Short mmCIF file of N, CA and C in Angstrom, two decimals:
data_model
loop_
_atom_site.label_atom_id
_atom_site.label_comp_id
_atom_site.label_asym_id
_atom_site.label_seq_id
_atom_site.Cartn_x
_atom_site.Cartn_y
_atom_site.Cartn_z
N MET A 1 7.48 52.26 18.65
CA MET A 1 7.93 51.69 17.38
C MET A 1 7.25 52.54 16.33
N SER A 2 8.12 52.95 15.38
CA SER A 2 7.62 53.79 14.31
C SER A 2 7.01 52.98 13.22
N LEU A 3 6.36 53.67 12.34
CA LEU A 3 5.62 53.01 11.22
C LEU A 3 6.66 52.33 10.26
N ASP A 4 7.75 52.96 10.03
CA ASP A 4 8.83 52.39 9.18
C ASP A 4 9.41 51.13 9.76
N GLU A 5 9.59 51.15 11.11
CA GLU A 5 10.18 49.96 11.77
C GLU A 5 9.17 48.86 11.70
N ALA A 6 7.91 49.09 11.87
CA ALA A 6 6.86 48.06 11.83
C ALA A 6 6.77 47.41 10.46
N LYS A 7 6.88 48.33 9.39
CA LYS A 7 6.85 47.80 8.04
C LYS A 7 8.11 46.93 7.74
N LYS A 8 9.22 47.39 8.25
CA LYS A 8 10.52 46.66 8.04
C LYS A 8 10.43 45.30 8.77
N LYS A 9 9.90 45.31 9.94
CA LYS A 9 9.73 44.04 10.73
C LYS A 9 8.81 43.10 10.05
N LYS A 10 7.71 43.63 9.45
CA LYS A 10 6.72 42.79 8.72
C LYS A 10 7.38 42.17 7.50
N ARG A 11 8.17 43.01 6.76
CA ARG A 11 8.88 42.55 5.53
C ARG A 11 9.85 41.43 5.95
N ASN A 12 10.60 41.62 6.97
CA ASN A 12 11.60 40.65 7.39
C ASN A 12 10.84 39.29 7.81
N LYS A 13 9.74 39.40 8.44
CA LYS A 13 8.94 38.29 8.86
C LYS A 13 8.49 37.52 7.59
N LYS A 14 7.95 38.25 6.62
CA LYS A 14 7.52 37.61 5.37
C LYS A 14 8.64 36.95 4.61
N ARG A 15 9.80 37.62 4.59
CA ARG A 15 11.01 37.06 3.91
C ARG A 15 11.42 35.77 4.60
N ASN A 16 11.48 35.78 5.90
CA ASN A 16 11.88 34.64 6.64
C ASN A 16 10.93 33.45 6.49
N ARG A 17 9.66 33.72 6.41
CA ARG A 17 8.61 32.74 6.17
C ARG A 17 8.80 32.16 4.75
N LEU A 18 9.05 33.00 3.73
CA LEU A 18 9.28 32.52 2.42
C LEU A 18 10.52 31.68 2.28
N ILE A 19 11.57 32.08 3.00
CA ILE A 19 12.81 31.26 2.94
C ILE A 19 12.53 29.88 3.63
N PHE A 20 11.82 29.85 4.73
CA PHE A 20 11.56 28.63 5.44
C PHE A 20 10.67 27.71 4.57
N ARG A 21 9.58 28.27 3.95
CA ARG A 21 8.75 27.43 3.12
C ARG A 21 9.45 26.93 1.87
N THR A 22 10.30 27.79 1.27
CA THR A 22 11.12 27.38 0.12
C THR A 22 12.05 26.23 0.48
N SER A 23 12.64 26.33 1.62
CA SER A 23 13.61 25.27 2.10
C SER A 23 12.81 24.00 2.33
N ILE A 24 11.67 24.04 2.89
CA ILE A 24 10.88 22.80 3.14
C ILE A 24 10.51 22.20 1.75
N LEU A 25 10.05 23.00 0.79
CA LEU A 25 9.67 22.52 -0.50
C LEU A 25 10.85 21.92 -1.18
N ILE A 26 12.03 22.42 -1.09
CA ILE A 26 13.19 21.92 -1.76
C ILE A 26 13.57 20.50 -1.11
N VAL A 27 13.50 20.44 0.16
CA VAL A 27 13.69 19.10 0.83
C VAL A 27 12.69 18.07 0.41
N LEU A 28 11.42 18.42 0.29
CA LEU A 28 10.37 17.49 -0.13
C LEU A 28 10.63 17.04 -1.63
N VAL A 29 10.92 18.00 -2.47
CA VAL A 29 11.18 17.69 -3.86
C VAL A 29 12.42 16.71 -3.94
N ALA A 30 13.47 16.98 -3.18
CA ALA A 30 14.66 16.15 -3.16
C ALA A 30 14.30 14.70 -2.68
N ALA A 31 13.47 14.59 -1.68
CA ALA A 31 13.02 13.29 -1.15
C ALA A 31 12.26 12.56 -2.16
N VAL A 32 11.31 13.18 -2.84
CA VAL A 32 10.57 12.56 -3.89
C VAL A 32 11.44 12.06 -5.09
N ALA A 33 12.40 12.89 -5.46
CA ALA A 33 13.33 12.59 -6.52
C ALA A 33 14.17 11.36 -6.13
N PHE A 34 14.66 11.38 -4.93
CA PHE A 34 15.46 10.27 -4.40
C PHE A 34 14.58 8.92 -4.41
N ALA A 35 13.39 8.99 -4.00
CA ALA A 35 12.51 7.86 -3.96
C ALA A 35 12.29 7.28 -5.38
N LEU A 36 12.03 8.25 -6.31
CA LEU A 36 11.77 7.77 -7.68
C LEU A 36 13.01 7.10 -8.32
N VAL A 37 14.23 7.75 -8.07
CA VAL A 37 15.44 7.12 -8.61
C VAL A 37 15.72 5.84 -8.00
N SER A 38 15.55 5.67 -6.71
CA SER A 38 15.75 4.41 -6.00
C SER A 38 14.89 3.29 -6.60
N ASN A 39 13.54 3.61 -6.80
CA ASN A 39 12.68 2.61 -7.35
C ASN A 39 13.02 2.23 -8.77
N LEU A 40 13.52 3.18 -9.52
CA LEU A 40 13.84 2.85 -10.94
C LEU A 40 15.12 2.00 -10.98
N GLN A 41 15.96 2.13 -9.99
CA GLN A 41 17.24 1.32 -10.01
C GLN A 41 17.00 0.02 -9.31
N ALA A 42 15.96 -0.24 -8.60
CA ALA A 42 15.71 -1.52 -7.94
C ALA A 42 15.46 -2.56 -9.10
N ASP A 43 15.87 -3.79 -8.78
CA ASP A 43 15.65 -4.90 -9.76
C ASP A 43 14.26 -5.41 -9.68
N ASN A 44 13.44 -4.86 -10.57
CA ASN A 44 12.04 -5.25 -10.65
C ASN A 44 11.81 -6.20 -11.82
N SER A 45 12.84 -6.83 -12.28
CA SER A 45 12.78 -7.71 -13.49
C SER A 45 11.85 -8.91 -13.13
N ILE A 46 11.01 -9.22 -14.05
CA ILE A 46 10.22 -10.47 -14.00
C ILE A 46 10.78 -11.28 -15.06
N TYR A 47 11.31 -12.47 -14.68
CA TYR A 47 11.96 -13.36 -15.65
C TYR A 47 10.91 -14.13 -16.39
N GLN A 48 11.05 -14.14 -17.70
CA GLN A 48 10.08 -14.80 -18.60
C GLN A 48 10.78 -15.73 -19.48
N VAL A 49 9.99 -16.40 -20.35
CA VAL A 49 10.52 -17.29 -21.34
C VAL A 49 11.48 -16.50 -22.23
N GLY A 50 12.67 -17.12 -22.44
CA GLY A 50 13.66 -16.49 -23.29
C GLY A 50 14.77 -15.76 -22.50
N ASP A 51 14.47 -15.44 -21.21
CA ASP A 51 15.47 -14.78 -20.37
C ASP A 51 16.46 -15.80 -19.83
N GLN A 52 17.69 -15.35 -19.46
CA GLN A 52 18.63 -16.21 -18.73
C GLN A 52 18.13 -16.40 -17.32
N ALA A 53 18.09 -17.51 -16.80
CA ALA A 53 17.67 -17.77 -15.42
C ALA A 53 18.71 -17.19 -14.44
N PRO A 54 18.29 -16.36 -13.52
CA PRO A 54 19.26 -15.77 -12.55
C PRO A 54 19.88 -16.79 -11.64
N ASP A 55 21.12 -16.61 -11.37
CA ASP A 55 21.85 -17.62 -10.53
C ASP A 55 21.48 -17.40 -9.08
N PHE A 56 21.65 -18.47 -8.30
CA PHE A 56 21.38 -18.43 -6.83
C PHE A 56 22.09 -19.61 -6.27
N GLN A 57 22.32 -19.57 -4.94
CA GLN A 57 22.84 -20.73 -4.20
C GLN A 57 22.07 -20.85 -2.87
N LEU A 58 21.61 -22.07 -2.65
CA LEU A 58 20.86 -22.37 -1.40
C LEU A 58 21.37 -23.69 -0.78
N GLN A 59 21.27 -23.82 0.49
CA GLN A 59 21.60 -25.10 1.21
C GLN A 59 20.53 -26.15 0.80
N GLN A 60 20.98 -27.35 0.55
CA GLN A 60 20.17 -28.43 0.18
C GLN A 60 19.77 -29.22 1.51
N VAL A 61 18.54 -29.61 1.72
CA VAL A 61 18.18 -30.24 2.97
C VAL A 61 17.79 -31.72 2.83
N ASN A 62 17.68 -32.23 1.64
CA ASN A 62 17.27 -33.57 1.42
C ASN A 62 18.40 -34.56 1.69
N ALA A 63 18.31 -35.35 2.74
CA ALA A 63 19.36 -36.29 3.12
C ALA A 63 19.48 -37.43 2.08
N ASN A 64 18.44 -37.61 1.22
CA ASN A 64 18.48 -38.67 0.21
C ASN A 64 19.22 -38.21 -1.01
N ASN A 65 19.78 -37.04 -1.05
CA ASN A 65 20.52 -36.56 -2.21
C ASN A 65 21.87 -36.08 -1.72
N GLU A 66 22.92 -36.34 -2.52
CA GLU A 66 24.31 -36.11 -2.08
C GLU A 66 24.75 -34.62 -2.09
N LEU A 67 24.03 -33.79 -2.79
CA LEU A 67 24.44 -32.35 -2.85
C LEU A 67 24.32 -31.71 -1.52
N GLU A 68 25.31 -30.86 -1.17
CA GLU A 68 25.20 -30.05 0.13
C GLU A 68 24.48 -28.78 -0.16
N SER A 69 24.78 -28.14 -1.32
CA SER A 69 24.06 -26.95 -1.64
C SER A 69 23.79 -26.99 -3.13
N VAL A 70 22.90 -26.13 -3.61
CA VAL A 70 22.52 -26.09 -4.98
C VAL A 70 22.84 -24.68 -5.51
N GLN A 71 23.63 -24.62 -6.50
CA GLN A 71 23.96 -23.35 -7.16
C GLN A 71 23.58 -23.59 -8.61
N LEU A 72 22.64 -22.78 -9.13
CA LEU A 72 22.07 -22.94 -10.44
C LEU A 72 23.20 -22.97 -11.49
N SER A 73 24.13 -22.09 -11.36
CA SER A 73 25.21 -22.08 -12.40
C SER A 73 26.03 -23.35 -12.47
N ASP A 74 26.07 -24.15 -11.38
CA ASP A 74 26.76 -25.42 -11.35
C ASP A 74 26.07 -26.45 -12.24
N LEU A 75 24.77 -26.17 -12.49
CA LEU A 75 23.94 -27.14 -13.32
C LEU A 75 23.99 -26.80 -14.79
N ARG A 76 24.78 -25.82 -15.19
CA ARG A 76 24.88 -25.43 -16.59
C ARG A 76 25.25 -26.66 -17.43
N GLY A 77 24.58 -26.86 -18.57
CA GLY A 77 24.82 -28.06 -19.37
C GLY A 77 23.77 -29.11 -19.16
N LYS A 78 23.01 -28.94 -18.07
CA LYS A 78 21.89 -29.81 -17.75
C LYS A 78 20.59 -29.08 -17.98
N GLY A 79 19.52 -29.74 -18.33
CA GLY A 79 18.17 -29.17 -18.24
C GLY A 79 17.79 -29.10 -16.78
N VAL A 80 17.10 -28.05 -16.37
CA VAL A 80 16.72 -27.97 -14.91
C VAL A 80 15.17 -27.67 -14.86
N MET A 81 14.57 -28.45 -13.96
CA MET A 81 13.17 -28.17 -13.59
C MET A 81 13.24 -27.51 -12.26
N LEU A 82 13.08 -26.20 -12.15
CA LEU A 82 13.16 -25.43 -10.91
C LEU A 82 11.72 -25.16 -10.37
N ASN A 83 11.38 -25.89 -9.29
CA ASN A 83 10.00 -25.87 -8.76
C ASN A 83 10.04 -25.13 -7.40
N PHE A 84 9.16 -24.15 -7.22
CA PHE A 84 8.94 -23.50 -5.94
C PHE A 84 7.66 -24.02 -5.30
N TRP A 85 7.77 -24.46 -4.03
CA TRP A 85 6.60 -25.17 -3.41
C TRP A 85 6.68 -24.95 -1.85
N GLY A 86 5.60 -25.42 -1.22
CA GLY A 86 5.51 -25.39 0.23
C GLY A 86 4.73 -26.62 0.69
N THR A 87 4.99 -27.09 1.87
CA THR A 87 4.31 -28.26 2.37
C THR A 87 2.79 -28.10 2.54
N TRP A 88 2.38 -26.86 2.80
CA TRP A 88 0.97 -26.52 2.97
C TRP A 88 0.22 -26.43 1.64
N CYS A 89 0.86 -26.46 0.53
CA CYS A 89 0.28 -26.33 -0.77
C CYS A 89 -0.27 -27.63 -1.35
N GLU A 90 -1.55 -27.74 -1.47
CA GLU A 90 -2.14 -28.98 -2.01
C GLU A 90 -1.70 -29.38 -3.38
N PRO A 91 -1.70 -28.49 -4.39
CA PRO A 91 -1.20 -28.79 -5.68
C PRO A 91 0.29 -29.24 -5.68
N CYS A 92 1.07 -28.68 -4.74
CA CYS A 92 2.46 -29.04 -4.59
C CYS A 92 2.56 -30.56 -4.17
N LYS A 93 1.72 -30.89 -3.21
CA LYS A 93 1.68 -32.29 -2.70
C LYS A 93 1.27 -33.23 -3.85
N ASP A 94 0.33 -32.77 -4.74
CA ASP A 94 -0.08 -33.63 -5.82
C ASP A 94 0.96 -33.92 -6.81
N GLU A 95 1.83 -32.94 -7.12
CA GLU A 95 2.85 -33.02 -8.20
C GLU A 95 4.17 -33.68 -7.75
N MET A 96 4.42 -33.67 -6.45
CA MET A 96 5.66 -34.31 -5.90
C MET A 96 5.92 -35.69 -6.34
N PRO A 97 4.88 -36.58 -6.21
CA PRO A 97 5.13 -37.99 -6.59
C PRO A 97 5.44 -38.10 -8.13
N TYR A 98 4.87 -37.22 -8.96
CA TYR A 98 5.23 -37.28 -10.39
C TYR A 98 6.61 -36.88 -10.60
N MET A 99 7.07 -35.87 -9.92
CA MET A 99 8.44 -35.43 -10.01
C MET A 99 9.44 -36.56 -9.58
N GLN A 100 9.05 -37.20 -8.49
CA GLN A 100 9.91 -38.31 -7.96
C GLN A 100 9.89 -39.49 -8.97
N ASP A 101 8.75 -39.77 -9.53
CA ASP A 101 8.70 -40.90 -10.53
C ASP A 101 9.59 -40.65 -11.71
N LEU A 102 9.65 -39.45 -12.16
CA LEU A 102 10.44 -39.07 -13.40
C LEU A 102 11.92 -38.80 -13.10
N TYR A 103 12.24 -38.48 -11.81
CA TYR A 103 13.58 -38.04 -11.50
C TYR A 103 14.70 -39.05 -11.89
N PRO A 104 14.62 -40.33 -11.43
CA PRO A 104 15.70 -41.23 -11.74
C PRO A 104 15.98 -41.36 -13.28
N GLU A 105 14.95 -41.51 -14.04
CA GLU A 105 15.14 -41.66 -15.49
C GLU A 105 15.73 -40.41 -16.15
N TYR A 106 15.20 -39.22 -15.78
CA TYR A 106 15.66 -37.98 -16.41
C TYR A 106 16.96 -37.46 -15.89
N LYS A 107 17.33 -37.90 -14.65
CA LYS A 107 18.67 -37.51 -14.06
C LYS A 107 19.73 -38.17 -14.96
N ASP A 108 19.48 -39.46 -15.35
CA ASP A 108 20.46 -40.15 -16.20
C ASP A 108 20.52 -39.52 -17.57
N LYS A 109 19.51 -38.78 -18.01
CA LYS A 109 19.46 -38.13 -19.30
C LYS A 109 20.03 -36.74 -19.28
N GLY A 110 20.44 -36.29 -18.06
CA GLY A 110 21.06 -34.91 -18.00
C GLY A 110 20.11 -33.85 -17.57
N ILE A 111 19.08 -34.24 -16.78
CA ILE A 111 18.11 -33.22 -16.27
C ILE A 111 18.19 -33.27 -14.69
N GLU A 112 18.13 -32.09 -14.10
CA GLU A 112 18.09 -32.03 -12.69
C GLU A 112 16.81 -31.42 -12.23
N ILE A 113 16.08 -32.00 -11.26
CA ILE A 113 14.88 -31.45 -10.67
C ILE A 113 15.34 -30.82 -9.37
N VAL A 114 15.02 -29.54 -9.16
CA VAL A 114 15.31 -28.83 -7.99
C VAL A 114 14.07 -28.26 -7.42
N ALA A 115 13.74 -28.70 -6.24
CA ALA A 115 12.42 -28.20 -5.61
C ALA A 115 12.72 -27.30 -4.41
N VAL A 116 12.64 -26.01 -4.64
CA VAL A 116 12.94 -25.04 -3.62
C VAL A 116 11.74 -24.93 -2.67
N SER A 117 12.06 -25.29 -1.38
CA SER A 117 10.99 -25.22 -0.34
C SER A 117 10.98 -23.79 0.22
N LEU A 118 9.71 -23.30 0.35
CA LEU A 118 9.53 -21.96 0.94
C LEU A 118 8.95 -22.07 2.34
N ASP A 119 9.10 -23.25 2.97
CA ASP A 119 8.60 -23.50 4.33
C ASP A 119 9.46 -22.73 5.38
N ALA A 120 8.85 -22.55 6.53
CA ALA A 120 9.54 -21.83 7.57
C ALA A 120 10.61 -22.68 8.30
N THR A 121 10.38 -23.97 8.45
CA THR A 121 11.37 -24.81 9.18
C THR A 121 11.69 -26.05 8.43
N GLU A 122 12.89 -26.49 8.66
CA GLU A 122 13.33 -27.77 8.02
C GLU A 122 12.61 -29.02 8.57
N ILE A 123 12.14 -28.97 9.77
CA ILE A 123 11.41 -30.10 10.35
C ILE A 123 10.24 -30.56 9.41
N VAL A 124 9.44 -29.62 9.04
CA VAL A 124 8.31 -29.93 8.18
C VAL A 124 8.73 -30.35 6.81
N ILE A 125 9.84 -29.81 6.32
CA ILE A 125 10.36 -30.20 4.98
C ILE A 125 10.89 -31.65 5.06
N ASN A 126 11.65 -31.94 6.12
CA ASN A 126 12.16 -33.33 6.24
C ASN A 126 11.06 -34.35 6.40
N ARG A 127 10.02 -33.99 7.12
CA ARG A 127 8.89 -34.91 7.31
C ARG A 127 8.21 -35.17 5.89
N PHE A 128 8.09 -34.08 5.17
CA PHE A 128 7.48 -34.18 3.79
C PHE A 128 8.33 -35.03 2.86
N ILE A 129 9.65 -34.78 2.86
CA ILE A 129 10.64 -35.57 2.06
C ILE A 129 10.51 -37.08 2.44
N ASP A 130 10.43 -37.37 3.73
CA ASP A 130 10.35 -38.79 4.12
C ASP A 130 9.03 -39.42 3.71
N ASN A 131 7.92 -38.68 3.78
CA ASN A 131 6.64 -39.17 3.38
C ASN A 131 6.56 -39.46 1.95
N TYR A 132 7.20 -38.73 1.15
CA TYR A 132 7.17 -38.91 -0.31
C TYR A 132 8.39 -39.58 -0.92
N ASP A 133 9.31 -39.94 -0.07
CA ASP A 133 10.58 -40.63 -0.46
C ASP A 133 11.28 -39.83 -1.60
N LEU A 134 11.44 -38.54 -1.43
CA LEU A 134 12.00 -37.73 -2.48
C LEU A 134 13.52 -37.89 -2.51
N THR A 135 14.10 -38.00 -3.74
CA THR A 135 15.50 -38.15 -3.88
C THR A 135 16.16 -36.98 -4.59
N PHE A 136 15.39 -36.09 -5.19
CA PHE A 136 15.98 -34.95 -5.92
C PHE A 136 16.31 -33.85 -4.91
N PRO A 137 17.19 -32.90 -5.26
CA PRO A 137 17.62 -31.84 -4.40
C PRO A 137 16.42 -30.97 -3.95
N VAL A 138 16.42 -30.64 -2.61
CA VAL A 138 15.35 -29.79 -2.05
C VAL A 138 16.10 -28.76 -1.20
N PRO A 139 16.45 -27.61 -1.92
CA PRO A 139 17.02 -26.54 -1.13
C PRO A 139 15.97 -25.75 -0.41
N HIS A 140 16.36 -25.09 0.68
CA HIS A 140 15.47 -24.38 1.54
C HIS A 140 15.73 -22.87 1.43
N ASP A 141 14.76 -22.12 0.89
CA ASP A 141 14.87 -20.69 0.78
C ASP A 141 14.37 -20.00 2.00
N THR A 142 15.25 -20.03 3.05
CA THR A 142 14.87 -19.56 4.39
C THR A 142 14.43 -18.10 4.46
N THR A 143 15.08 -17.26 3.67
CA THR A 143 14.81 -15.86 3.64
C THR A 143 13.76 -15.38 2.60
N GLY A 144 13.46 -16.24 1.65
CA GLY A 144 12.61 -15.85 0.57
C GLY A 144 13.31 -15.06 -0.49
N GLU A 145 14.67 -15.02 -0.40
CA GLU A 145 15.46 -14.20 -1.40
C GLU A 145 15.32 -14.78 -2.83
N VAL A 146 15.32 -16.06 -2.97
CA VAL A 146 15.33 -16.68 -4.29
C VAL A 146 13.88 -16.52 -4.83
N MET A 147 12.90 -16.71 -3.91
CA MET A 147 11.51 -16.50 -4.34
C MET A 147 11.27 -15.07 -4.88
N ASP A 148 11.85 -14.13 -4.16
CA ASP A 148 11.76 -12.69 -4.61
C ASP A 148 12.54 -12.50 -5.92
N LEU A 149 13.69 -13.09 -6.04
CA LEU A 149 14.52 -12.98 -7.28
C LEU A 149 13.72 -13.43 -8.50
N TYR A 150 13.05 -14.53 -8.36
CA TYR A 150 12.24 -15.09 -9.45
C TYR A 150 10.83 -14.52 -9.53
N LYS A 151 10.49 -13.65 -8.56
CA LYS A 151 9.12 -13.02 -8.50
C LYS A 151 8.00 -14.12 -8.51
N VAL A 152 8.18 -15.05 -7.67
CA VAL A 152 7.21 -16.21 -7.58
C VAL A 152 6.00 -15.76 -6.89
N GLY A 153 4.84 -16.00 -7.51
CA GLY A 153 3.52 -15.63 -6.92
C GLY A 153 2.88 -16.86 -6.34
N PRO A 154 1.90 -17.45 -7.08
CA PRO A 154 1.21 -18.61 -6.54
C PRO A 154 2.09 -19.80 -6.55
N LEU A 155 1.86 -20.74 -5.59
CA LEU A 155 2.49 -22.04 -5.49
C LEU A 155 1.67 -23.15 -5.99
N PRO A 156 2.23 -24.09 -6.68
CA PRO A 156 3.60 -24.12 -7.06
C PRO A 156 3.77 -23.31 -8.34
N THR A 157 5.05 -22.84 -8.49
CA THR A 157 5.54 -22.25 -9.73
C THR A 157 6.75 -22.96 -10.20
N THR A 158 6.76 -23.30 -11.44
CA THR A 158 7.94 -24.11 -11.98
C THR A 158 8.48 -23.36 -13.21
N PHE A 159 9.87 -23.32 -13.20
CA PHE A 159 10.59 -22.79 -14.31
C PHE A 159 11.38 -23.94 -14.98
N PHE A 160 11.21 -24.09 -16.24
CA PHE A 160 11.94 -25.07 -16.99
C PHE A 160 13.09 -24.35 -17.67
N ILE A 161 14.34 -24.78 -17.41
CA ILE A 161 15.51 -24.06 -17.84
C ILE A 161 16.37 -24.96 -18.73
N SER A 162 16.68 -24.45 -19.86
CA SER A 162 17.45 -25.23 -20.88
C SER A 162 18.89 -25.44 -20.41
N PRO A 163 19.65 -26.38 -21.04
CA PRO A 163 21.07 -26.60 -20.66
C PRO A 163 21.91 -25.31 -20.79
N GLU A 164 21.48 -24.35 -21.62
CA GLU A 164 22.22 -23.16 -21.84
C GLU A 164 21.81 -22.08 -20.76
N GLY A 165 20.89 -22.40 -19.86
CA GLY A 165 20.53 -21.48 -18.82
C GLY A 165 19.34 -20.55 -19.16
N GLU A 166 18.70 -20.88 -20.26
CA GLU A 166 17.57 -20.03 -20.70
C GLU A 166 16.23 -20.58 -20.18
N ILE A 167 15.39 -19.71 -19.73
CA ILE A 167 14.07 -20.14 -19.26
C ILE A 167 13.20 -20.44 -20.49
N THR A 168 12.71 -21.70 -20.58
CA THR A 168 11.94 -22.11 -21.70
C THR A 168 10.39 -22.16 -21.41
N GLU A 169 10.07 -22.31 -20.15
CA GLU A 169 8.64 -22.32 -19.72
C GLU A 169 8.55 -21.84 -18.29
N VAL A 170 7.49 -21.17 -17.99
CA VAL A 170 7.14 -20.76 -16.59
C VAL A 170 5.68 -21.24 -16.40
N ILE A 171 5.48 -22.14 -15.43
CA ILE A 171 4.11 -22.64 -15.18
C ILE A 171 3.76 -22.23 -13.75
N GLU A 172 2.63 -21.58 -13.61
CA GLU A 172 2.07 -21.33 -12.28
C GLU A 172 0.93 -22.29 -12.07
N GLY A 173 0.99 -23.06 -11.00
CA GLY A 173 0.03 -24.05 -10.70
C GLY A 173 0.57 -25.48 -10.81
N GLY A 174 -0.26 -26.39 -10.40
CA GLY A 174 0.15 -27.83 -10.45
C GLY A 174 0.38 -28.39 -11.76
N LEU A 175 1.18 -29.40 -11.87
CA LEU A 175 1.45 -30.12 -13.10
C LEU A 175 1.04 -31.58 -13.07
N THR A 176 0.72 -32.14 -14.15
CA THR A 176 0.44 -33.57 -14.20
C THR A 176 1.69 -34.34 -14.58
N LEU A 177 1.66 -35.65 -14.48
CA LEU A 177 2.74 -36.46 -14.89
C LEU A 177 3.12 -36.27 -16.35
N ASP A 178 2.09 -36.24 -17.22
CA ASP A 178 2.32 -36.08 -18.65
C ASP A 178 2.87 -34.64 -18.94
N SER A 179 2.36 -33.68 -18.31
CA SER A 179 2.87 -32.36 -18.65
C SER A 179 4.30 -32.15 -18.11
N ILE A 180 4.65 -32.73 -16.98
CA ILE A 180 6.03 -32.59 -16.52
C ILE A 180 6.95 -33.31 -17.50
N GLU A 181 6.56 -34.53 -17.97
CA GLU A 181 7.39 -35.26 -18.84
C GLU A 181 7.52 -34.54 -20.17
N GLY A 182 6.51 -33.91 -20.67
CA GLY A 182 6.57 -33.13 -21.90
C GLY A 182 7.54 -31.95 -21.77
N TYR A 183 7.50 -31.22 -20.67
CA TYR A 183 8.38 -30.13 -20.49
C TYR A 183 9.84 -30.59 -20.32
N LEU A 184 10.05 -31.75 -19.67
CA LEU A 184 11.35 -32.28 -19.49
C LEU A 184 11.97 -32.66 -20.78
N GLN A 185 11.17 -33.21 -21.71
CA GLN A 185 11.61 -33.60 -23.01
C GLN A 185 12.17 -32.37 -23.78
N GLU A 186 11.52 -31.22 -23.56
CA GLU A 186 11.94 -30.05 -24.25
C GLU A 186 13.29 -29.47 -23.78
N ILE A 187 13.69 -29.82 -22.56
CA ILE A 187 14.96 -29.26 -22.09
C ILE A 187 16.05 -30.34 -21.96
N LEU A 188 15.89 -31.44 -22.60
CA LEU A 188 16.90 -32.48 -22.65
C LEU A 188 18.18 -31.96 -23.35
N PRO A 189 19.34 -32.20 -22.69
CA PRO A 189 20.60 -31.77 -23.32
C PRO A 189 20.80 -32.57 -24.54
N GLU A 190 21.47 -31.99 -25.61
CA GLU A 190 21.79 -32.67 -26.82
C GLU A 190 23.03 -33.55 -26.54
N ILE A 191 22.94 -34.74 -27.01
CA ILE A 191 24.05 -35.69 -26.76
C ILE A 191 25.09 -35.61 -27.78
#
């Protein structure tokens, strides 16, 4: 092998290495760009006071209530107390009797209480409903889709929604009888 052939072979090797490394770099840059664009397009909205409450539909599991499913948009024109809870959550257990005490009176005034259960199985939910004699709708968020939609963190979390579908309050943590009643007064439909 001559000196010229060796130099040519070395140049070709360097050129091939440069092409390979450039190709890898282009693929990596494209992957990073794709990841960034995907994350920017994802719905990372956190719904706050003043926002329209996002619509959802869930199957209702409370046999003491006539609704088969709950779709938020069907409740337009009513005030809505949207509560996210679980049977293992102590503050949730504390506020359920208050919600039940106020439900019959406020249902007649045009307010719906909807308590979205985040439990794994309906058996524990039904046992809880029976123990507390709950009569308001209790939809079951089996997949956590609605919890993710509303970006629910600690339990309980409660959204108070006006008859126009606007979020008026977001409360993280347990509520007292007086505080629930105060928030319900704020979302009463105008007669």
